[in-house]
Short mmCIF file of N, CA, C and O in Angstrom, two decimals:
data_model
loop_
_atom_site.label_atom_id
_atom_site.label_comp_id
_atom_site.label_asym_id
_atom_site.label_seq_id
_atom_site.Cartn_x
_atom_site.Cartn_y
_atom_site.Cartn_z
N MET A 1 -21.94 20.57 -10.62
CA MET A 1 -20.86 19.93 -11.37
C MET A 1 -19.96 21.01 -11.95
O MET A 1 -20.41 22.02 -12.48
N THR A 2 -18.65 20.79 -11.85
CA THR A 2 -17.69 21.71 -12.43
C THR A 2 -17.47 21.35 -13.89
O THR A 2 -17.73 20.25 -14.33
N ARG A 3 -16.97 22.31 -14.64
CA ARG A 3 -16.68 22.04 -16.04
C ARG A 3 -15.19 22.17 -16.27
O ARG A 3 -14.49 22.85 -15.54
N ALA A 4 -14.70 21.47 -17.28
CA ALA A 4 -13.28 21.54 -17.60
C ALA A 4 -12.95 22.92 -18.12
O ALA A 4 -13.76 23.59 -18.75
N GLY A 5 -11.75 23.34 -17.85
CA GLY A 5 -11.28 24.62 -18.34
C GLY A 5 -10.68 25.46 -17.24
O GLY A 5 -10.53 25.01 -16.11
N PRO A 6 -10.34 26.69 -17.57
CA PRO A 6 -9.68 27.55 -16.59
C PRO A 6 -10.65 28.03 -15.51
O PRO A 6 -11.87 28.01 -15.70
N GLY A 7 -10.07 28.52 -14.43
CA GLY A 7 -10.87 29.13 -13.38
C GLY A 7 -11.19 30.57 -13.74
O GLY A 7 -10.74 31.10 -14.77
N LEU A 8 -11.92 31.23 -12.88
CA LEU A 8 -12.34 32.61 -13.11
C LEU A 8 -11.13 33.54 -13.29
O LEU A 8 -11.12 34.37 -14.19
N PHE A 9 -10.15 33.40 -12.43
CA PHE A 9 -8.98 34.28 -12.50
C PHE A 9 -8.31 34.19 -13.87
O PHE A 9 -7.98 35.21 -14.48
N GLU A 10 -8.12 32.96 -14.37
CA GLU A 10 -7.48 32.80 -15.68
C GLU A 10 -8.39 33.29 -16.81
O GLU A 10 -7.90 33.86 -17.79
N ARG A 11 -9.68 33.10 -16.68
CA ARG A 11 -10.59 33.60 -17.72
C ARG A 11 -10.55 35.12 -17.80
O ARG A 11 -10.62 35.69 -18.88
N ILE A 12 -10.43 35.77 -16.65
CA ILE A 12 -10.37 37.23 -16.64
C ILE A 12 -9.06 37.73 -17.24
O ILE A 12 -9.06 38.65 -18.06
N THR A 13 -7.94 37.12 -16.84
CA THR A 13 -6.63 37.60 -17.31
C THR A 13 -6.25 37.06 -18.68
O THR A 13 -5.44 37.65 -19.39
N GLY A 14 -6.80 35.88 -19.04
CA GLY A 14 -6.48 35.26 -20.33
C GLY A 14 -5.20 34.45 -20.33
O GLY A 14 -4.78 33.96 -21.37
N HIS A 15 -4.56 34.32 -19.16
CA HIS A 15 -3.31 33.55 -19.11
C HIS A 15 -3.11 32.93 -17.73
O HIS A 15 -3.78 33.29 -16.77
N PHE A 16 -2.17 32.00 -17.67
CA PHE A 16 -1.81 31.36 -16.41
C PHE A 16 -0.69 32.15 -15.76
O PHE A 16 -0.13 33.07 -16.38
N SER A 17 -0.32 31.79 -14.54
CA SER A 17 0.69 32.56 -13.80
C SER A 17 2.05 32.55 -14.48
O SER A 17 2.85 33.46 -14.28
N ASP A 18 2.33 31.54 -15.31
CA ASP A 18 3.61 31.50 -16.02
C ASP A 18 3.60 32.32 -17.30
O ASP A 18 4.56 32.33 -18.06
N GLY A 19 2.48 33.01 -17.57
CA GLY A 19 2.39 33.89 -18.73
C GLY A 19 1.83 33.25 -19.98
O GLY A 19 1.54 33.94 -20.96
N ARG A 20 1.65 31.93 -19.98
CA ARG A 20 1.12 31.27 -21.18
C ARG A 20 -0.38 31.52 -21.30
O ARG A 20 -1.11 31.49 -20.31
N ALA A 21 -0.83 31.74 -22.52
CA ALA A 21 -2.24 32.02 -22.79
C ALA A 21 -3.07 30.76 -22.57
O ALA A 21 -2.65 29.65 -22.92
N ILE A 22 -4.26 30.94 -22.01
CA ILE A 22 -5.10 29.77 -21.73
C ILE A 22 -5.53 29.06 -23.00
O ILE A 22 -5.68 27.84 -23.00
N ASP A 23 -5.68 29.79 -24.09
CA ASP A 23 -6.16 29.16 -25.33
C ASP A 23 -5.09 28.32 -26.03
O ASP A 23 -5.34 27.71 -27.06
N GLU A 24 -3.88 28.23 -25.43
CA GLU A 24 -2.84 27.34 -25.97
C GLU A 24 -3.07 25.89 -25.56
O GLU A 24 -2.37 25.01 -26.04
N PHE A 25 -4.04 25.65 -24.68
CA PHE A 25 -4.23 24.33 -24.08
C PHE A 25 -5.65 23.83 -24.26
O PHE A 25 -6.59 24.61 -24.32
N ALA A 26 -5.79 22.50 -24.28
CA ALA A 26 -7.12 21.87 -24.28
C ALA A 26 -7.78 22.14 -22.93
O ALA A 26 -7.10 22.40 -21.94
N PRO A 27 -9.13 22.06 -22.88
CA PRO A 27 -9.84 22.34 -21.62
C PRO A 27 -9.35 21.55 -20.40
O PRO A 27 -9.23 22.11 -19.32
N GLU A 28 -9.05 20.26 -20.56
CA GLU A 28 -8.59 19.47 -19.41
C GLU A 28 -7.24 19.98 -18.92
O GLU A 28 -7.00 20.09 -17.72
N ALA A 29 -6.32 20.29 -19.83
CA ALA A 29 -5.02 20.83 -19.45
C ALA A 29 -5.19 22.21 -18.80
O ALA A 29 -4.47 22.54 -17.85
N GLN A 30 -6.14 23.00 -19.30
CA GLN A 30 -6.41 24.30 -18.69
C GLN A 30 -6.79 24.12 -17.22
O GLN A 30 -6.35 24.88 -16.36
N THR A 31 -7.58 23.09 -16.95
CA THR A 31 -7.98 22.82 -15.56
C THR A 31 -6.77 22.50 -14.72
O THR A 31 -6.60 23.01 -13.61
N PHE A 32 -5.88 21.63 -15.20
CA PHE A 32 -4.70 21.26 -14.44
C PHE A 32 -3.83 22.48 -14.14
O PHE A 32 -3.35 22.65 -13.01
N TYR A 33 -3.60 23.34 -15.13
CA TYR A 33 -2.79 24.53 -14.91
C TYR A 33 -3.49 25.51 -13.98
O TYR A 33 -2.85 26.17 -13.15
N SER A 34 -4.80 25.62 -14.09
CA SER A 34 -5.56 26.49 -13.21
C SER A 34 -5.49 26.01 -11.76
O SER A 34 -5.32 26.81 -10.83
N VAL A 35 -5.61 24.70 -11.55
CA VAL A 35 -5.48 24.13 -10.21
C VAL A 35 -4.08 24.40 -9.67
O VAL A 35 -3.91 24.80 -8.52
N ARG A 36 -3.06 24.21 -10.51
CA ARG A 36 -1.68 24.50 -10.09
C ARG A 36 -1.54 25.95 -9.63
O ARG A 36 -1.00 26.23 -8.55
N ASP A 37 -2.06 26.88 -10.43
CA ASP A 37 -1.95 28.29 -10.08
C ASP A 37 -2.68 28.60 -8.77
O ASP A 37 -2.18 29.36 -7.94
N ASN A 38 -3.86 28.03 -8.59
CA ASN A 38 -4.62 28.29 -7.38
C ASN A 38 -3.92 27.71 -6.16
O ASN A 38 -3.83 28.35 -5.11
N ILE A 39 -3.42 26.49 -6.28
CA ILE A 39 -2.68 25.87 -5.17
C ILE A 39 -1.46 26.72 -4.82
O ILE A 39 -1.17 26.98 -3.65
N GLN A 40 -0.76 27.18 -5.82
CA GLN A 40 0.42 28.01 -5.58
C GLN A 40 0.04 29.30 -4.86
O GLN A 40 0.74 29.74 -3.94
N ARG A 41 -1.08 29.93 -5.26
CA ARG A 41 -1.55 31.15 -4.58
C ARG A 41 -1.88 30.85 -3.12
O ARG A 41 -1.52 31.62 -2.22
N ILE A 42 -2.56 29.73 -2.88
CA ILE A 42 -2.94 29.36 -1.51
C ILE A 42 -1.69 29.14 -0.66
O ILE A 42 -1.58 29.66 0.45
N LEU A 43 -0.74 28.36 -1.18
CA LEU A 43 0.45 28.01 -0.40
C LEU A 43 1.40 29.20 -0.20
O LEU A 43 2.23 29.18 0.71
N ASN A 44 1.28 30.22 -1.03
CA ASN A 44 2.10 31.42 -0.87
C ASN A 44 1.39 32.50 -0.05
O ASN A 44 1.93 33.59 0.13
N SER A 45 0.19 32.21 0.43
CA SER A 45 -0.55 33.13 1.28
C SER A 45 -0.39 32.71 2.73
O SER A 45 -0.19 31.54 3.02
N ARG A 46 -0.51 33.67 3.62
CA ARG A 46 -0.40 33.38 5.05
C ARG A 46 -1.74 33.58 5.73
O ARG A 46 -2.49 34.50 5.39
N ARG A 47 -2.03 32.68 6.65
CA ARG A 47 -3.29 32.74 7.40
C ARG A 47 -3.45 34.09 8.07
O ARG A 47 -2.48 34.71 8.48
N LYS A 48 -4.71 34.51 8.15
CA LYS A 48 -5.13 35.78 8.78
C LYS A 48 -4.74 37.00 7.95
O LYS A 48 -4.93 38.11 8.40
N ALA A 49 -4.20 36.80 6.75
CA ALA A 49 -3.86 37.93 5.88
C ALA A 49 -5.12 38.50 5.22
O ALA A 49 -5.15 39.67 4.87
N LEU A 50 -6.15 37.66 5.04
CA LEU A 50 -7.42 38.09 4.45
C LEU A 50 -8.48 38.07 5.55
O LEU A 50 -8.81 37.00 6.07
N ALA A 51 -9.00 39.23 5.90
CA ALA A 51 -9.96 39.31 7.01
C ALA A 51 -11.19 38.45 6.77
O ALA A 51 -11.71 37.84 7.69
N HIS A 52 -11.65 38.37 5.53
CA HIS A 52 -12.87 37.62 5.24
C HIS A 52 -12.62 36.11 5.11
O HIS A 52 -13.56 35.33 5.08
N LEU A 53 -11.35 35.68 5.00
CA LEU A 53 -10.99 34.26 4.93
C LEU A 53 -9.79 34.02 5.86
O LEU A 53 -8.67 33.78 5.40
N PRO A 54 -9.99 34.06 7.17
CA PRO A 54 -8.85 33.99 8.09
C PRO A 54 -8.08 32.67 8.06
O PRO A 54 -6.92 32.63 8.45
N ARG A 55 -8.68 31.58 7.55
CA ARG A 55 -7.99 30.29 7.49
C ARG A 55 -7.35 30.02 6.12
O ARG A 55 -6.76 28.97 5.91
N TYR A 56 -7.47 30.96 5.19
CA TYR A 56 -6.89 30.81 3.85
C TYR A 56 -5.37 30.92 3.95
O TYR A 56 -4.83 31.82 4.58
N GLY A 57 -4.66 30.00 3.32
CA GLY A 57 -3.21 30.03 3.31
C GLY A 57 -2.62 29.16 4.40
O GLY A 57 -3.30 28.35 5.02
N LEU A 58 -1.33 29.32 4.60
CA LEU A 58 -0.60 28.53 5.59
C LEU A 58 -0.17 29.42 6.76
O LEU A 58 -0.05 30.64 6.61
N ASP A 59 0.08 28.79 7.90
CA ASP A 59 0.64 29.52 9.03
C ASP A 59 2.04 30.01 8.67
O ASP A 59 2.62 29.59 7.67
N ASP A 60 2.59 30.85 9.52
CA ASP A 60 3.94 31.37 9.34
C ASP A 60 4.92 30.20 9.20
O ASP A 60 4.99 29.34 10.08
N LEU A 61 5.64 30.16 8.11
CA LEU A 61 6.54 29.04 7.84
C LEU A 61 7.82 29.09 8.65
O LEU A 61 8.52 28.07 8.77
N SER A 62 8.15 30.22 9.25
CA SER A 62 9.40 30.29 10.02
C SER A 62 9.38 29.30 11.18
O SER A 62 10.41 28.70 11.51
N GLU A 63 8.22 29.09 11.78
CA GLU A 63 8.10 28.11 12.88
C GLU A 63 8.29 26.69 12.34
O GLU A 63 8.93 25.87 12.99
N ILE A 64 7.75 26.42 11.17
CA ILE A 64 7.94 25.11 10.54
C ILE A 64 9.42 24.90 10.24
O ILE A 64 10.00 23.87 10.56
N TYR A 65 10.05 25.89 9.60
CA TYR A 65 11.45 25.78 9.22
C TYR A 65 12.35 25.58 10.44
O TYR A 65 13.33 24.85 10.38
N ARG A 66 12.02 26.24 11.53
CA ARG A 66 12.84 26.16 12.75
C ARG A 66 12.88 24.77 13.33
O ARG A 66 13.85 24.38 13.97
N HIS A 67 11.79 23.99 13.13
CA HIS A 67 11.68 22.68 13.75
C HIS A 67 11.82 21.51 12.76
O HIS A 67 11.37 20.41 13.05
N LEU A 68 12.41 21.78 11.61
CA LEU A 68 12.63 20.71 10.64
C LEU A 68 13.63 19.71 11.19
O LEU A 68 14.51 20.09 11.94
N PRO A 69 13.55 18.46 10.84
CA PRO A 69 12.61 17.82 9.91
C PRO A 69 11.31 17.37 10.56
O PRO A 69 10.37 16.99 9.87
N ALA A 70 11.22 17.42 11.90
CA ALA A 70 10.02 16.92 12.59
C ALA A 70 8.75 17.64 12.16
O ALA A 70 7.68 17.04 12.10
N SER A 71 8.83 18.92 11.85
CA SER A 71 7.64 19.71 11.52
C SER A 71 7.13 19.47 10.11
O SER A 71 6.05 19.95 9.75
N ALA A 72 7.85 18.74 9.28
CA ALA A 72 7.41 18.49 7.89
C ALA A 72 6.07 17.76 7.87
O ALA A 72 5.22 18.05 7.01
N HIS A 73 5.83 16.87 8.80
CA HIS A 73 4.55 16.15 8.85
C HIS A 73 3.40 17.09 9.23
O HIS A 73 2.31 16.98 8.69
N ARG A 74 3.67 18.02 10.13
CA ARG A 74 2.65 19.00 10.50
C ARG A 74 2.28 19.86 9.30
O ARG A 74 1.11 20.11 9.02
N LEU A 75 3.29 20.30 8.55
CA LEU A 75 3.04 21.10 7.35
C LEU A 75 2.27 20.29 6.32
O LEU A 75 1.33 20.81 5.71
N ARG A 76 2.62 19.04 6.12
CA ARG A 76 1.90 18.19 5.17
C ARG A 76 0.42 18.13 5.53
O ARG A 76 -0.45 18.29 4.65
N ASN A 77 0.10 17.94 6.80
CA ASN A 77 -1.30 17.87 7.23
C ASN A 77 -2.01 19.21 7.05
O ASN A 77 -3.17 19.26 6.64
N GLU A 78 -1.30 20.31 7.31
CA GLU A 78 -1.87 21.64 7.14
C GLU A 78 -2.16 21.92 5.67
O GLU A 78 -3.20 22.47 5.32
N ILE A 79 -1.23 21.53 4.79
CA ILE A 79 -1.42 21.72 3.36
C ILE A 79 -2.66 20.95 2.89
O ILE A 79 -3.51 21.50 2.18
N GLU A 80 -2.76 19.70 3.28
CA GLU A 80 -3.90 18.89 2.85
C GLU A 80 -5.22 19.50 3.28
O GLU A 80 -6.14 19.66 2.46
N ALA A 81 -5.35 19.87 4.53
CA ALA A 81 -6.60 20.44 5.04
C ALA A 81 -6.93 21.76 4.34
O ALA A 81 -8.08 21.99 3.96
N THR A 82 -5.93 22.60 4.16
CA THR A 82 -6.16 23.91 3.54
C THR A 82 -6.56 23.78 2.08
O THR A 82 -7.50 24.44 1.63
N LEU A 83 -5.87 22.92 1.34
CA LEU A 83 -6.20 22.77 -0.08
C LEU A 83 -7.57 22.16 -0.28
O LEU A 83 -8.31 22.56 -1.19
N LEU A 84 -7.94 21.20 0.54
CA LEU A 84 -9.27 20.60 0.40
C LEU A 84 -10.37 21.61 0.72
O LEU A 84 -11.46 21.53 0.18
N GLU A 85 -10.06 22.57 1.57
CA GLU A 85 -11.05 23.60 1.90
C GLU A 85 -11.15 24.68 0.83
O GLU A 85 -12.24 25.16 0.54
N TYR A 86 -10.03 25.07 0.23
CA TYR A 86 -10.03 26.24 -0.66
C TYR A 86 -9.81 25.95 -2.14
O TYR A 86 -9.79 26.89 -2.93
N GLU A 87 -9.65 24.71 -2.53
CA GLU A 87 -9.59 24.37 -3.96
C GLU A 87 -10.73 23.40 -4.22
O GLU A 87 -10.59 22.20 -4.00
N PRO A 88 -11.89 23.92 -4.66
CA PRO A 88 -13.09 23.09 -4.79
C PRO A 88 -13.01 22.00 -5.85
O PRO A 88 -13.80 21.06 -5.83
N ARG A 89 -12.05 22.07 -6.75
CA ARG A 89 -11.93 21.03 -7.77
C ARG A 89 -11.23 19.77 -7.25
O ARG A 89 -11.24 18.74 -7.91
N LEU A 90 -10.65 19.84 -6.04
CA LEU A 90 -9.98 18.68 -5.46
C LEU A 90 -10.97 17.75 -4.78
O LEU A 90 -11.80 18.19 -3.99
N ARG A 91 -10.87 16.48 -5.09
CA ARG A 91 -11.65 15.44 -4.40
C ARG A 91 -10.84 14.91 -3.23
O ARG A 91 -11.35 14.70 -2.14
N SER A 92 -9.55 14.68 -3.47
CA SER A 92 -8.64 14.23 -2.42
C SER A 92 -7.22 14.57 -2.83
O SER A 92 -6.96 14.93 -3.99
N ILE A 93 -6.30 14.43 -1.87
CA ILE A 93 -4.91 14.75 -2.14
C ILE A 93 -4.03 13.82 -1.32
O ILE A 93 -4.33 13.54 -0.16
N ASP A 94 -2.99 13.32 -1.95
CA ASP A 94 -1.99 12.49 -1.28
C ASP A 94 -0.67 13.25 -1.35
O ASP A 94 -0.23 13.64 -2.45
N ILE A 95 -0.04 13.45 -0.19
CA ILE A 95 1.18 14.23 -0.13
C ILE A 95 2.30 13.37 0.42
O ILE A 95 2.18 12.80 1.51
N GLU A 96 3.37 13.27 -0.34
CA GLU A 96 4.55 12.50 0.06
C GLU A 96 5.69 13.46 0.34
O GLU A 96 5.98 14.35 -0.48
N ILE A 97 6.32 13.30 1.48
CA ILE A 97 7.48 14.13 1.83
C ILE A 97 8.70 13.54 1.14
O ILE A 97 8.97 12.34 1.22
N ASN A 98 9.45 14.38 0.43
CA ASN A 98 10.65 13.96 -0.29
C ASN A 98 11.88 14.61 0.32
O ASN A 98 11.78 15.59 1.06
N GLU A 99 13.04 14.10 -0.07
CA GLU A 99 14.28 14.79 0.27
C GLU A 99 14.25 16.15 -0.43
O GLU A 99 13.86 16.23 -1.60
N PRO A 100 14.63 17.22 0.27
CA PRO A 100 14.59 18.54 -0.38
C PRO A 100 15.52 18.59 -1.59
O PRO A 100 16.62 18.06 -1.56
N GLU A 101 15.03 19.23 -2.65
CA GLU A 101 15.87 19.45 -3.82
C GLU A 101 16.93 20.50 -3.47
O GLU A 101 16.73 21.28 -2.52
N PRO A 102 18.03 20.56 -4.19
CA PRO A 102 19.07 21.55 -3.89
C PRO A 102 18.51 22.97 -3.84
O PRO A 102 17.73 23.37 -4.70
N GLY A 103 18.86 23.69 -2.78
CA GLY A 103 18.40 25.07 -2.62
C GLY A 103 17.03 25.20 -2.00
O GLY A 103 16.54 26.31 -1.80
N MET A 104 16.38 24.09 -1.68
CA MET A 104 15.04 24.11 -1.09
C MET A 104 15.11 23.62 0.35
O MET A 104 15.98 22.86 0.72
N LEU A 105 14.15 24.06 1.16
CA LEU A 105 14.08 23.60 2.54
C LEU A 105 13.23 22.35 2.68
O LEU A 105 13.51 21.50 3.51
N LEU A 106 12.17 22.29 1.89
CA LEU A 106 11.24 21.15 1.93
C LEU A 106 10.79 20.84 0.51
O LEU A 106 10.62 21.76 -0.30
N SER A 107 10.57 19.57 0.25
CA SER A 107 10.02 19.15 -1.04
C SER A 107 8.96 18.08 -0.81
O SER A 107 9.16 17.18 0.01
N PHE A 108 7.86 18.22 -1.50
CA PHE A 108 6.76 17.26 -1.44
C PHE A 108 6.37 16.87 -2.85
O PHE A 108 6.58 17.63 -3.80
N THR A 109 5.75 15.71 -2.99
CA THR A 109 5.03 15.37 -4.21
C THR A 109 3.56 15.30 -3.82
O THR A 109 3.20 14.60 -2.87
N MET A 110 2.74 16.05 -4.53
CA MET A 110 1.31 16.07 -4.26
C MET A 110 0.57 15.42 -5.41
O MET A 110 0.71 15.85 -6.56
N ALA A 111 -0.18 14.37 -5.10
CA ALA A 111 -1.05 13.74 -6.10
C ALA A 111 -2.45 14.27 -5.82
O ALA A 111 -3.06 13.96 -4.79
N CYS A 112 -2.94 15.10 -6.73
CA CYS A 112 -4.24 15.76 -6.57
C CYS A 112 -5.28 15.05 -7.43
O CYS A 112 -5.18 15.05 -8.66
N HIS A 113 -6.25 14.46 -6.76
CA HIS A 113 -7.34 13.77 -7.44
C HIS A 113 -8.47 14.79 -7.63
O HIS A 113 -9.09 15.21 -6.65
N LEU A 114 -8.70 15.17 -8.87
CA LEU A 114 -9.72 16.17 -9.16
C LEU A 114 -11.09 15.52 -9.25
O LEU A 114 -11.21 14.34 -9.59
N ARG A 115 -12.10 16.28 -8.96
CA ARG A 115 -13.47 15.76 -8.96
C ARG A 115 -13.89 15.24 -10.33
O ARG A 115 -14.62 14.29 -10.44
N ARG A 116 -13.41 15.90 -11.37
CA ARG A 116 -13.89 15.54 -12.70
C ARG A 116 -12.77 15.18 -13.68
O ARG A 116 -12.91 14.24 -14.45
N GLU A 117 -11.69 15.91 -13.65
CA GLU A 117 -10.71 15.82 -14.73
C GLU A 117 -9.65 14.74 -14.57
O GLU A 117 -8.91 14.49 -15.51
N GLY A 118 -9.52 14.12 -13.40
CA GLY A 118 -8.53 13.06 -13.25
C GLY A 118 -7.51 13.39 -12.18
O GLY A 118 -7.82 14.01 -11.17
N LEU A 119 -6.29 12.98 -12.42
CA LEU A 119 -5.20 13.09 -11.46
C LEU A 119 -4.11 14.01 -12.01
O LEU A 119 -3.77 13.92 -13.19
N VAL A 120 -3.59 14.86 -11.16
CA VAL A 120 -2.45 15.69 -11.53
C VAL A 120 -1.47 15.65 -10.36
O VAL A 120 -1.86 15.69 -9.20
N ARG A 121 -0.17 15.51 -10.70
CA ARG A 121 0.87 15.44 -9.68
C ARG A 121 1.76 16.67 -9.80
O ARG A 121 2.11 17.09 -10.91
N PHE A 122 2.13 17.20 -8.63
CA PHE A 122 2.98 18.39 -8.58
C PHE A 122 4.19 18.12 -7.70
O PHE A 122 4.07 17.55 -6.62
N GLY A 123 5.35 18.57 -8.15
CA GLY A 123 6.51 18.70 -7.29
C GLY A 123 6.34 20.04 -6.58
O GLY A 123 6.14 21.07 -7.24
N THR A 124 6.37 20.03 -5.27
CA THR A 124 6.09 21.21 -4.47
C THR A 124 7.32 21.50 -3.62
O THR A 124 7.77 20.64 -2.86
N HIS A 125 7.86 22.71 -3.77
CA HIS A 125 9.13 23.04 -3.14
C HIS A 125 9.03 24.35 -2.36
O HIS A 125 8.53 25.34 -2.88
N PHE A 126 9.50 24.31 -1.12
CA PHE A 126 9.50 25.47 -0.24
C PHE A 126 10.91 26.04 -0.18
O PHE A 126 11.85 25.35 0.18
N THR A 127 11.03 27.32 -0.55
CA THR A 127 12.33 27.98 -0.64
C THR A 127 12.69 28.64 0.69
O THR A 127 11.81 28.91 1.51
N PRO A 128 13.97 28.93 0.90
CA PRO A 128 14.37 29.60 2.14
C PRO A 128 13.71 30.97 2.35
O PRO A 128 13.55 31.40 3.49
N ASP A 129 13.30 31.64 1.28
CA ASP A 129 12.66 32.95 1.43
C ASP A 129 11.16 32.85 1.72
O ASP A 129 10.46 33.85 1.75
N GLY A 130 10.66 31.62 1.94
CA GLY A 130 9.25 31.44 2.32
C GLY A 130 8.30 31.27 1.16
O GLY A 130 7.09 31.18 1.36
N ARG A 131 8.79 31.22 -0.05
CA ARG A 131 7.94 31.02 -1.22
C ARG A 131 7.74 29.54 -1.50
O ARG A 131 8.57 28.71 -1.13
N THR A 132 6.65 29.24 -2.16
CA THR A 132 6.36 27.87 -2.57
C THR A 132 6.28 27.84 -4.09
O THR A 132 5.64 28.69 -4.70
N ARG A 133 6.94 26.85 -4.68
CA ARG A 133 6.93 26.70 -6.14
C ARG A 133 6.37 25.33 -6.48
O ARG A 133 6.76 24.33 -5.88
N LEU A 134 5.46 25.31 -7.46
CA LEU A 134 4.88 24.06 -7.93
C LEU A 134 5.34 23.80 -9.36
O LEU A 134 5.38 24.72 -10.18
N ARG A 135 5.63 22.53 -9.61
CA ARG A 135 5.99 22.10 -10.97
C ARG A 135 5.10 20.91 -11.29
O ARG A 135 5.03 19.94 -10.54
N MET A 136 4.39 20.98 -12.39
CA MET A 136 3.53 19.87 -12.80
C MET A 136 4.40 18.71 -13.23
O MET A 136 5.27 18.86 -14.08
N LEU A 137 4.18 17.55 -12.61
CA LEU A 137 4.94 16.35 -12.96
C LEU A 137 4.25 15.57 -14.06
O LEU A 137 4.88 15.13 -15.00
N ASN A 138 2.95 15.35 -13.88
CA ASN A 138 2.16 14.69 -14.93
C ASN A 138 0.69 14.80 -14.59
O ASN A 138 0.32 15.16 -13.48
N SER A 139 -0.13 14.48 -15.56
CA SER A 139 -1.58 14.53 -15.35
C SER A 139 -2.20 13.38 -16.16
O SER A 139 -1.68 12.98 -17.19
N ILE A 140 -3.30 12.88 -15.63
CA ILE A 140 -4.03 11.82 -16.29
C ILE A 140 -5.49 12.23 -16.33
O ILE A 140 -6.15 12.31 -15.30
N ALA A 141 -5.99 12.53 -17.51
CA ALA A 141 -7.38 12.95 -17.65
C ALA A 141 -8.28 11.73 -17.59
O ALA A 141 -7.94 10.65 -18.07
N ASP A 142 -9.44 11.92 -16.96
CA ASP A 142 -10.45 10.85 -16.96
C ASP A 142 -10.95 10.62 -18.37
O ASP A 142 -11.07 11.54 -19.17
N GLU A 143 -11.27 9.40 -18.67
CA GLU A 143 -11.76 9.05 -20.01
C GLU A 143 -13.26 8.82 -20.03
O GLU A 143 -13.78 8.26 -20.97
N ASP A 144 -13.96 9.22 -18.96
CA ASP A 144 -15.41 8.99 -18.88
C ASP A 144 -16.18 9.69 -19.96
O ASP A 144 -15.93 10.73 -20.38
#
């Protein structure tokens, strides 16, 4: 069983990727921000970049970008499979393809159902330079 709170990376550094200290948040919120940071790291990594985890990250996005909009569904499926494999706090994920926000190539809404802490939704945006940005839309903690 997992426990609420930050992941190992955040516990070591004492802060989230946006620079905010972990102790500014309740344990459930720490989990949501930690999941966001981990998902962002995964989506900004490219497959075969880590010899010991060759399937970690996404394939080269230039091929996806070249075949838009048809390739958006392929990317959605790749994101789902990769996140379920490398983010252990996820129970399931629902990904909706959205109209791209201004300045973005692709935009998704990801509803991430966590094993313990509840539901968190992210606006997920792919930039022309190949980066992925996540914005937390909302979260619902379990009341169990």
